[in-house]
CSV table of C-alpha atoms in Angstrom, one decimal:
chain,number,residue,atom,x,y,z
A,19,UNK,CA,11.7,51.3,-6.9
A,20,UNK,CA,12.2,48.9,-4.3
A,21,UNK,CA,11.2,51.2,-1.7
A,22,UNK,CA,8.1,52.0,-3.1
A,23,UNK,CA,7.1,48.8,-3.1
A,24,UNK,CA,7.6,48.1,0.6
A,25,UNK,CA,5.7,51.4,1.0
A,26,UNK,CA,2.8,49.9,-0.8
A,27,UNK,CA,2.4,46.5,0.6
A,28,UNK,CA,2.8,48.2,4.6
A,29,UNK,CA,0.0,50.5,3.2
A,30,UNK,CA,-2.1,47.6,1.8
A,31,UNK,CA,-1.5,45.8,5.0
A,32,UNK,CA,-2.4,48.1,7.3
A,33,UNK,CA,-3.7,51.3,6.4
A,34,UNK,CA,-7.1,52.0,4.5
A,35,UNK,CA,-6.0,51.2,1.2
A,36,UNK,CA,-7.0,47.6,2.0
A,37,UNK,CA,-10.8,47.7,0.7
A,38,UNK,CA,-9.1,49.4,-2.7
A,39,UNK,CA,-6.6,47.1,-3.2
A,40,UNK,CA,-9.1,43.9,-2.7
A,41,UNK,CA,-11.8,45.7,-4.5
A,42,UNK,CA,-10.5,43.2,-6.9
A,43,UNK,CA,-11.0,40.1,-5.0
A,44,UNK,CA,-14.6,41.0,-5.0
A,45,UNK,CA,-15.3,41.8,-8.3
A,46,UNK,CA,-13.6,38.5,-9.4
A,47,UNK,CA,-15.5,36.4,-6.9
A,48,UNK,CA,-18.3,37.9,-8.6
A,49,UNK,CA,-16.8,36.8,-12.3
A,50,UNK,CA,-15.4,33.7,-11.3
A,51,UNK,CA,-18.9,32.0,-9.8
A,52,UNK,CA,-19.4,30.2,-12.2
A,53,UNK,CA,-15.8,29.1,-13.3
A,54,UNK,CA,-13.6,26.2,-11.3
A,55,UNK,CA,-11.0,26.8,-9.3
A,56,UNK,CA,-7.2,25.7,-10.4
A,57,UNK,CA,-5.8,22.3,-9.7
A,58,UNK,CA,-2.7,20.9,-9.3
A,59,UNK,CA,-1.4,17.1,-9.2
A,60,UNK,CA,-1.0,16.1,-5.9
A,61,UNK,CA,2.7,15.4,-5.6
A,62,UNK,CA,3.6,11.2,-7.3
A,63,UNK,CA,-0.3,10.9,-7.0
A,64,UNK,CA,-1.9,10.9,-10.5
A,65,UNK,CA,-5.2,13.0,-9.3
A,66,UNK,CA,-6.1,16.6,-10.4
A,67,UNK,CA,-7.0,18.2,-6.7
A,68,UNK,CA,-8.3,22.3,-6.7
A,69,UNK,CA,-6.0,24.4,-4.9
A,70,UNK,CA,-8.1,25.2,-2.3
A,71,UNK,CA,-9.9,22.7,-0.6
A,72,UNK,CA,-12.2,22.5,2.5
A,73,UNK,CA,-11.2,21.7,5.6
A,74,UNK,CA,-14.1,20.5,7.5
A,75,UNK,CA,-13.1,20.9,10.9
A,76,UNK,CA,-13.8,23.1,13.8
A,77,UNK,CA,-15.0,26.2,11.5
A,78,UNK,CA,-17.4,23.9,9.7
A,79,UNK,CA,-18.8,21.9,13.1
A,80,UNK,CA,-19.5,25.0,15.0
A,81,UNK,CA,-21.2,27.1,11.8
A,82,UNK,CA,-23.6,23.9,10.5
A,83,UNK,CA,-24.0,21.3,13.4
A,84,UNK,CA,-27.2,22.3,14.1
A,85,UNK,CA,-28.2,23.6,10.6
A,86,UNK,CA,-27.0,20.7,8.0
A,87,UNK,CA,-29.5,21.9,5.0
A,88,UNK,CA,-27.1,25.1,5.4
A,89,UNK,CA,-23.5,23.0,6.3
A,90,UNK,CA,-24.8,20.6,2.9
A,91,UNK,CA,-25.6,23.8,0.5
A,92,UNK,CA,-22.0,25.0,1.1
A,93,UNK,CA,-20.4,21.8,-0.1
A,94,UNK,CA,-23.0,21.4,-3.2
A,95,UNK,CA,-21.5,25.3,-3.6
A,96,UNK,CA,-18.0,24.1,-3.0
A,97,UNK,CA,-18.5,21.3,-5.6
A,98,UNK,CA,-19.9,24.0,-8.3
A,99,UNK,CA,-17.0,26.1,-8.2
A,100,UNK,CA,-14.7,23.0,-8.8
A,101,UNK,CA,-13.9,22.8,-5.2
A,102,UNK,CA,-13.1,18.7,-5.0
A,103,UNK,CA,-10.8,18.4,-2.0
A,104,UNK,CA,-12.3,17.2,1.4
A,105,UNK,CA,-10.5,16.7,4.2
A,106,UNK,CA,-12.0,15.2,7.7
A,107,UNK,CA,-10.8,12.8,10.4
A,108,UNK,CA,-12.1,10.5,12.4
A,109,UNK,CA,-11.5,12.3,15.2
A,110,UNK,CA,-13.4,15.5,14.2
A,111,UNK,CA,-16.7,14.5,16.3
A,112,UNK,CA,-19.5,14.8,13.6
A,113,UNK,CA,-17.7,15.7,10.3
A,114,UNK,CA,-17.4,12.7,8.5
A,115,UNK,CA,-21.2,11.6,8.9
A,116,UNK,CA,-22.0,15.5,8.4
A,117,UNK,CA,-20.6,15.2,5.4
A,118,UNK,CA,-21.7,12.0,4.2
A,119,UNK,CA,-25.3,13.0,2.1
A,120,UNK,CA,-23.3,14.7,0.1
A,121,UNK,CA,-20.8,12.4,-0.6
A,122,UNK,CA,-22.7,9.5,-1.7
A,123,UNK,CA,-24.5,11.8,-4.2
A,124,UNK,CA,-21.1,12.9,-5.1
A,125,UNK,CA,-18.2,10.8,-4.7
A,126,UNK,CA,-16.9,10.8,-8.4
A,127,UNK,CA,-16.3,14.5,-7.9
A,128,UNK,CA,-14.7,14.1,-4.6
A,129,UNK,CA,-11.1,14.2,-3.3
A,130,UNK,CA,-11.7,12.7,0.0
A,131,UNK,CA,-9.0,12.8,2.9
A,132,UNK,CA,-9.5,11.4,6.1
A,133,UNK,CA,-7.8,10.5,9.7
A,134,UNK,CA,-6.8,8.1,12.0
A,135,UNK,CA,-5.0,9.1,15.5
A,136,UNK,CA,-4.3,5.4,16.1
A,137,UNK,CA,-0.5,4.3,16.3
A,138,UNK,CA,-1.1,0.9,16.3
A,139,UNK,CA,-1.6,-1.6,13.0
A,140,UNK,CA,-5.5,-2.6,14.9
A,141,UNK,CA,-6.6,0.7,16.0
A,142,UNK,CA,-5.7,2.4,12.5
A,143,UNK,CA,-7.9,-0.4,10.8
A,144,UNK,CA,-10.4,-0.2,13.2
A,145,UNK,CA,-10.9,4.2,12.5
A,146,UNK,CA,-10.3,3.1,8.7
A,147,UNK,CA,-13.0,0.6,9.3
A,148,UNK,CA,-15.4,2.9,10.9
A,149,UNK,CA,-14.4,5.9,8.7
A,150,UNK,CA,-16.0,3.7,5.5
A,151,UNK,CA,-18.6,2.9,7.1
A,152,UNK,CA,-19.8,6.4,8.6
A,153,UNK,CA,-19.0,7.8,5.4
A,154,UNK,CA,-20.7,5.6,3.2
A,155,UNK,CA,-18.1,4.6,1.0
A,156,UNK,CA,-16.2,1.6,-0.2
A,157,UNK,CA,-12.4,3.4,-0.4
A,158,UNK,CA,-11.0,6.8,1.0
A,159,UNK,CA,-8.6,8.3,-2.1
A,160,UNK,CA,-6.1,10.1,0.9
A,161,UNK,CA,-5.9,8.4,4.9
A,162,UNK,CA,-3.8,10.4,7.3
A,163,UNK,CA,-1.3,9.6,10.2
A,164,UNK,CA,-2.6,12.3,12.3
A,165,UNK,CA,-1.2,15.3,14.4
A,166,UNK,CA,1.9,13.7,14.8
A,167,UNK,CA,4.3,15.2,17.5
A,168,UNK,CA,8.0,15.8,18.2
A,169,UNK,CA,7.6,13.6,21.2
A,170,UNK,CA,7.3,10.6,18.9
A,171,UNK,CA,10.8,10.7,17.4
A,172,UNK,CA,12.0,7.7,19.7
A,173,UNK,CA,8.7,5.8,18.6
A,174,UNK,CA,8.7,5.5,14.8
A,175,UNK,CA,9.6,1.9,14.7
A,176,UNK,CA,6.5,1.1,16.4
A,177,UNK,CA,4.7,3.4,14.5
A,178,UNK,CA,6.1,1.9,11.4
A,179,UNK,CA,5.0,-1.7,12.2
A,180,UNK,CA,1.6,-0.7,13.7
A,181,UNK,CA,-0.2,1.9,12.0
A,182,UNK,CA,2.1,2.7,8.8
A,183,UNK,CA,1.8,-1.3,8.3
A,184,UNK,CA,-1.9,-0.7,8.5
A,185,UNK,CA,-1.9,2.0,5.4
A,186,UNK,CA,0.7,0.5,3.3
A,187,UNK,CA,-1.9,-3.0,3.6
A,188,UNK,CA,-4.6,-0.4,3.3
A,189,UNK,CA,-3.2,1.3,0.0
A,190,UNK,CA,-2.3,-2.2,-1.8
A,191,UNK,CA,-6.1,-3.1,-1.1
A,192,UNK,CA,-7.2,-0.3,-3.0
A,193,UNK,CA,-9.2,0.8,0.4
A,194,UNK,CA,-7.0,3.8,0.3
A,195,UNK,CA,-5.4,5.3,-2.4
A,196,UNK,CA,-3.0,7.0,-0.7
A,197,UNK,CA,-1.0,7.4,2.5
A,198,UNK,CA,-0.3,10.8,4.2
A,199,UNK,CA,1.4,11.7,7.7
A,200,UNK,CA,0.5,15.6,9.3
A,201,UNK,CA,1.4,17.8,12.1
A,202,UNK,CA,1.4,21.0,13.3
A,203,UNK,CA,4.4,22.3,14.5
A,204,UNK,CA,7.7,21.2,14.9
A,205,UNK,CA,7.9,19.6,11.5
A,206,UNK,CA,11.7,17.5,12.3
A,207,UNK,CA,8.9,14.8,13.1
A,208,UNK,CA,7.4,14.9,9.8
A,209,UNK,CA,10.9,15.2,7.8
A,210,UNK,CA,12.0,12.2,9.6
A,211,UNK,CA,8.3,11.0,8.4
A,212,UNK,CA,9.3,11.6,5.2
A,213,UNK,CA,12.4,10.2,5.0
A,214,UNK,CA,11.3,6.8,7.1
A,215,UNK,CA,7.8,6.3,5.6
A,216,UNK,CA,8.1,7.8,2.2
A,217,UNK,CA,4.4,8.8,2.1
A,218,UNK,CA,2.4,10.4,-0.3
A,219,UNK,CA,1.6,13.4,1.4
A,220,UNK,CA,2.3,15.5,4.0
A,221,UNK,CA,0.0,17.7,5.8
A,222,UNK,CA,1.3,20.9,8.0
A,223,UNK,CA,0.9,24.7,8.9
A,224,UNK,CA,2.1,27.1,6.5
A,225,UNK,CA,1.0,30.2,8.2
A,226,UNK,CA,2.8,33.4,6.8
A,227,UNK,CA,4.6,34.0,9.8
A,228,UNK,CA,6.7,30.9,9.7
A,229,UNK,CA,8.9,30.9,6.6
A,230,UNK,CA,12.1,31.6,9.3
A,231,UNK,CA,12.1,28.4,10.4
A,232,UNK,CA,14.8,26.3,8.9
A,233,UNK,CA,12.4,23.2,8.7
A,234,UNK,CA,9.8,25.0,6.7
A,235,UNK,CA,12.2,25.3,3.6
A,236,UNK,CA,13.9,21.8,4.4
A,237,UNK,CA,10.4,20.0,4.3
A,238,UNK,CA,9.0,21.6,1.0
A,239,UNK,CA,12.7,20.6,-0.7
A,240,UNK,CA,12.6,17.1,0.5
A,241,UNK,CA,8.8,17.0,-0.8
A,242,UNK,CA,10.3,18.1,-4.1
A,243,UNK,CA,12.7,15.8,-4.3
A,244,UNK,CA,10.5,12.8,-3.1
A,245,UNK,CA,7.6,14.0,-5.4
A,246,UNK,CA,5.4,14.1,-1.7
A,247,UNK,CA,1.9,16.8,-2.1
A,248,UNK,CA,2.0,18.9,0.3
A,249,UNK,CA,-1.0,20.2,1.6
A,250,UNK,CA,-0.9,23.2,3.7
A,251,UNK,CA,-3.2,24.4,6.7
A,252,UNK,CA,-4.2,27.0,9.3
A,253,UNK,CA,-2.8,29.3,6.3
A,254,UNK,CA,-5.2,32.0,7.3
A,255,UNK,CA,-5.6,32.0,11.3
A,256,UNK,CA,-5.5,35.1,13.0
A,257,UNK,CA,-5.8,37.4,9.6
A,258,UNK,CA,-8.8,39.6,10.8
A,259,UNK,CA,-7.6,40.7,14.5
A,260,UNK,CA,-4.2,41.5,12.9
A,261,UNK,CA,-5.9,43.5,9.9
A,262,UNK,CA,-4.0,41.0,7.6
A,263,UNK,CA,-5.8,40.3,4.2
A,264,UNK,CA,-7.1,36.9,4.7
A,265,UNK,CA,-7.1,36.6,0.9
A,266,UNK,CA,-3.7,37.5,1.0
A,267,UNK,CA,-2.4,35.2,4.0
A,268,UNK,CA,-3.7,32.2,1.2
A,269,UNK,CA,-2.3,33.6,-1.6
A,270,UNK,CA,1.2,33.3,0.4
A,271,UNK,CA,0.8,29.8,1.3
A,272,UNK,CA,-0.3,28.4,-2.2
A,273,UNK,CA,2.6,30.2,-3.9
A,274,UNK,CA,5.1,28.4,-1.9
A,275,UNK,CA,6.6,26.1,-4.2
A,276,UNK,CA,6.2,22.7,-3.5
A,277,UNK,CA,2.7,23.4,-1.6
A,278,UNK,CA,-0.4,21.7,-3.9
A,279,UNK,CA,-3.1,22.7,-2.3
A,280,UNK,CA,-4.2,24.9,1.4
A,281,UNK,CA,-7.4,23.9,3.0
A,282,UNK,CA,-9.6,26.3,4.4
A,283,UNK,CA,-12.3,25.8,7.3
A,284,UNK,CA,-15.0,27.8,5.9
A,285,UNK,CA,-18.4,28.8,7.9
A,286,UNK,CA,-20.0,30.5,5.3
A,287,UNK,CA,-21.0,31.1,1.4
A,288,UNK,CA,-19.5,34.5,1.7
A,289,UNK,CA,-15.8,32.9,2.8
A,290,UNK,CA,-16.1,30.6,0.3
A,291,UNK,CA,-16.6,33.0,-2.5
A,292,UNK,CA,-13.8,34.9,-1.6
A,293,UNK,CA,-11.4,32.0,-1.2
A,294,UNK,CA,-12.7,30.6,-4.3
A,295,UNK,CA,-12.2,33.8,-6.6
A,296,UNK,CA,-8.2,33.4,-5.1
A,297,UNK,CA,-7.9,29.8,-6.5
A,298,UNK,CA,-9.6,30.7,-9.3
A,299,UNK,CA,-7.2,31.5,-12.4
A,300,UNK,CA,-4.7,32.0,-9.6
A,301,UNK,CA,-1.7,34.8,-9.7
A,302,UNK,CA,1.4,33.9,-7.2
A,303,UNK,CA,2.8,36.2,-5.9
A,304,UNK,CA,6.5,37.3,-6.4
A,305,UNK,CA,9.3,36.4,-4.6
A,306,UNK,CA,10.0,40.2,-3.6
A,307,UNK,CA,6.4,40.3,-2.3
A,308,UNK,CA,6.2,36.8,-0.6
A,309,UNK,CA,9.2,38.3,1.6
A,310,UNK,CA,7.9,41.7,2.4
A,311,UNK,CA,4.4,40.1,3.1
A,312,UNK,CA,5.9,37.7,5.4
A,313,UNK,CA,8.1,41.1,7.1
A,314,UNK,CA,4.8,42.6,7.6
A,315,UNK,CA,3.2,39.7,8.8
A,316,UNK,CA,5.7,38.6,11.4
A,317,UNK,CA,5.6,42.0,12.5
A,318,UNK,CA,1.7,41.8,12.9
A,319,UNK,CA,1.6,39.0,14.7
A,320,UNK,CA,4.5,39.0,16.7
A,321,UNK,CA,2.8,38.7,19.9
A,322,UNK,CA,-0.1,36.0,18.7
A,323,UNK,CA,0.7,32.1,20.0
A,324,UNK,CA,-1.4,30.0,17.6
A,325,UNK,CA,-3.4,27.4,19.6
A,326,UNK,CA,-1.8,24.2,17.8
A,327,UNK,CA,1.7,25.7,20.1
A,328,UNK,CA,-0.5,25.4,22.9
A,329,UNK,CA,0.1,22.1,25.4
A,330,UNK,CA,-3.5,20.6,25.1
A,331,UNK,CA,-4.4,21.3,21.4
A,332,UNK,CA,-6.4,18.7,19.6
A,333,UNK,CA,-7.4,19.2,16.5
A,334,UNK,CA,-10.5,19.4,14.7
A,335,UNK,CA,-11.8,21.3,17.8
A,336,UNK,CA,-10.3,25.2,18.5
A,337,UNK,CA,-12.0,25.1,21.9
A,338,UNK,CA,-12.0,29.1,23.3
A,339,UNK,CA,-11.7,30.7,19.6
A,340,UNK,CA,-13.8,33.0,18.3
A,341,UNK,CA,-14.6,32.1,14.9
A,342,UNK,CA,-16.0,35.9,14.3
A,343,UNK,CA,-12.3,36.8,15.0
A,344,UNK,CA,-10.1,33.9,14.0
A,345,UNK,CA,-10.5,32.0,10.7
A,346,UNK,CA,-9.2,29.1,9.9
């Protein structure tokens, strides 16, 4: 029995058998239109988020720059389908006043997580600061450490008097709502994040590939125990050039246990449809099956180096990626 299984998950991974097995996914996107996707409470925090929220990055930029009626008809579409989780950052060039029309029409029905790159207590109110005011709005409910790196181990004393300061005055203001610290590799930084800070969320890659590493397992336990959301990202990247099911590589990542959400940069309706019909009265998968899947997966992508390993990355921008090939 067990061999049979592997047999059919290798097949659905790469051989034809993929358009039959997602067949599915499509016929459910078309079902679920009208319906909300799930949501989870986000770790201690007391708000209902959707499990798949948008990540409005580099995919979204690039796709609706120079078309907003097209960029702002997605998030009205994102908001119909229940879709209430936002994340930007001050540093993603035009996002957060790309975003912003839509906001103020509907901030009620918004999750929205921003930011700051700033170490310091001044320059992280200074982005917070700016970030209201770009935004249009008088509080962001999730504010972000961002991007932070293994380097920065000998430098979280600062880091806790500057910037951390900054949220923690932030959060008993009520300008923020919460406090959150992400990165995207090497996650000892954000354990000992964690375990220093105590914040309310962590953001980091949960790509299928990775579940080897000894800190992926640690991080989601300590999250547990703390009560920390956990957001995941880059869940999906490199899916198509590997033939992996993009539909799939999410389904992995939000069945994780501890994870509460996955954002998604999404640069069209047609993305978002089939994202949406995943979140949408959403079916983990089985132990047996997250392990194959990630077998296969490995295997797939054994010779890809994801551009967040890259010396140079900064986020919000995948300079030199194809978004026809890579998705986010």
């Amino acid at each position: 029995m067990k061999g049979s299984r592997r047999d059919f998950i290798r097949r659905a991974l790469f051989g034809g058998a993929i358009a039959g097995l997602f067949s599915r996914a499509a016929s459910s996107s078309a079902e679920t239109g009208s319906r909300s996707v799930d949501r989870r409470k986000l770790g201690r925090l007391q708000a209902d988020i959707s499990i798949l929220g948008l990540g409005l990055g580099a995919a979204f930029m690039d796709a609706f720059e120079n078309r907003l009626d097209a960029g702002h008809a997605l998030l009205e579409s994102a908001l119909a389908k229940g879709i209430n989780y936002w994340d930007t950052a001050r540093s993603y060039g035009p996002s957060e006043s790309m975003i912003a029309p839509v906001l103020a029409r509907n901030r009620s029905r918004v999750f929205l997580a921003s930011k700051s790159d700033a170490r310091d207590y001044d320059g992280f109110k200074r982005d917070l600061d700016r970030s209201l005011q770009v935004l249009g709005t008088d509080h962001v409910d999730l504010y972000q450490l961002h991007d932070l790196g293994p380097e920065e181990l000998s430098h979280l004393g600062a880091i806790e008097t500057g910037a951390v300061r900054a949220a923690r005055q932030a959060k008993d203001e009520k300008i923020i709502r919460a406090f959150g610290v992400t990165g995207h590799s090497h996650r000892g930084i954000l354990i000992e994040c964690m375990r220093r800070f105590d914040p309310d969320t962590v953001l980091t890659t949960f790509l299928a590939t990775e579940s080897e590493k000894g800190t992926y397992n640690e991080l989601l336990a300590l999250a547990r125990s703390r009560h920390i959301g956990v957001i995941a990202m880059k869940t999906i990247r490199y899916g198509r050039p590997a033939r992996l099911p993009a539909t799939e590589l999410l389904r992995y990542a939000l069945s994780l246990d501890g994870v509460h959400t996955a954002i998604v940069g999404l640069d069209s309706l047609n993305h978002l449809s089939e994202d949406a019909a995943v979140a949408t009265n959403f079916r983990a998968m089985k132990a047996v099956d997250q392990f194959e899947f990630h077998k296969n997966a490995s295997t797939a992508l054994a010779s890809a180096v994801a551009p967040w390993e890259r010396s140079g990355y900064v986020d919000g921008r995948d300079f030199g990626c194809d978004m026809n090939t890579f998705s986010s």
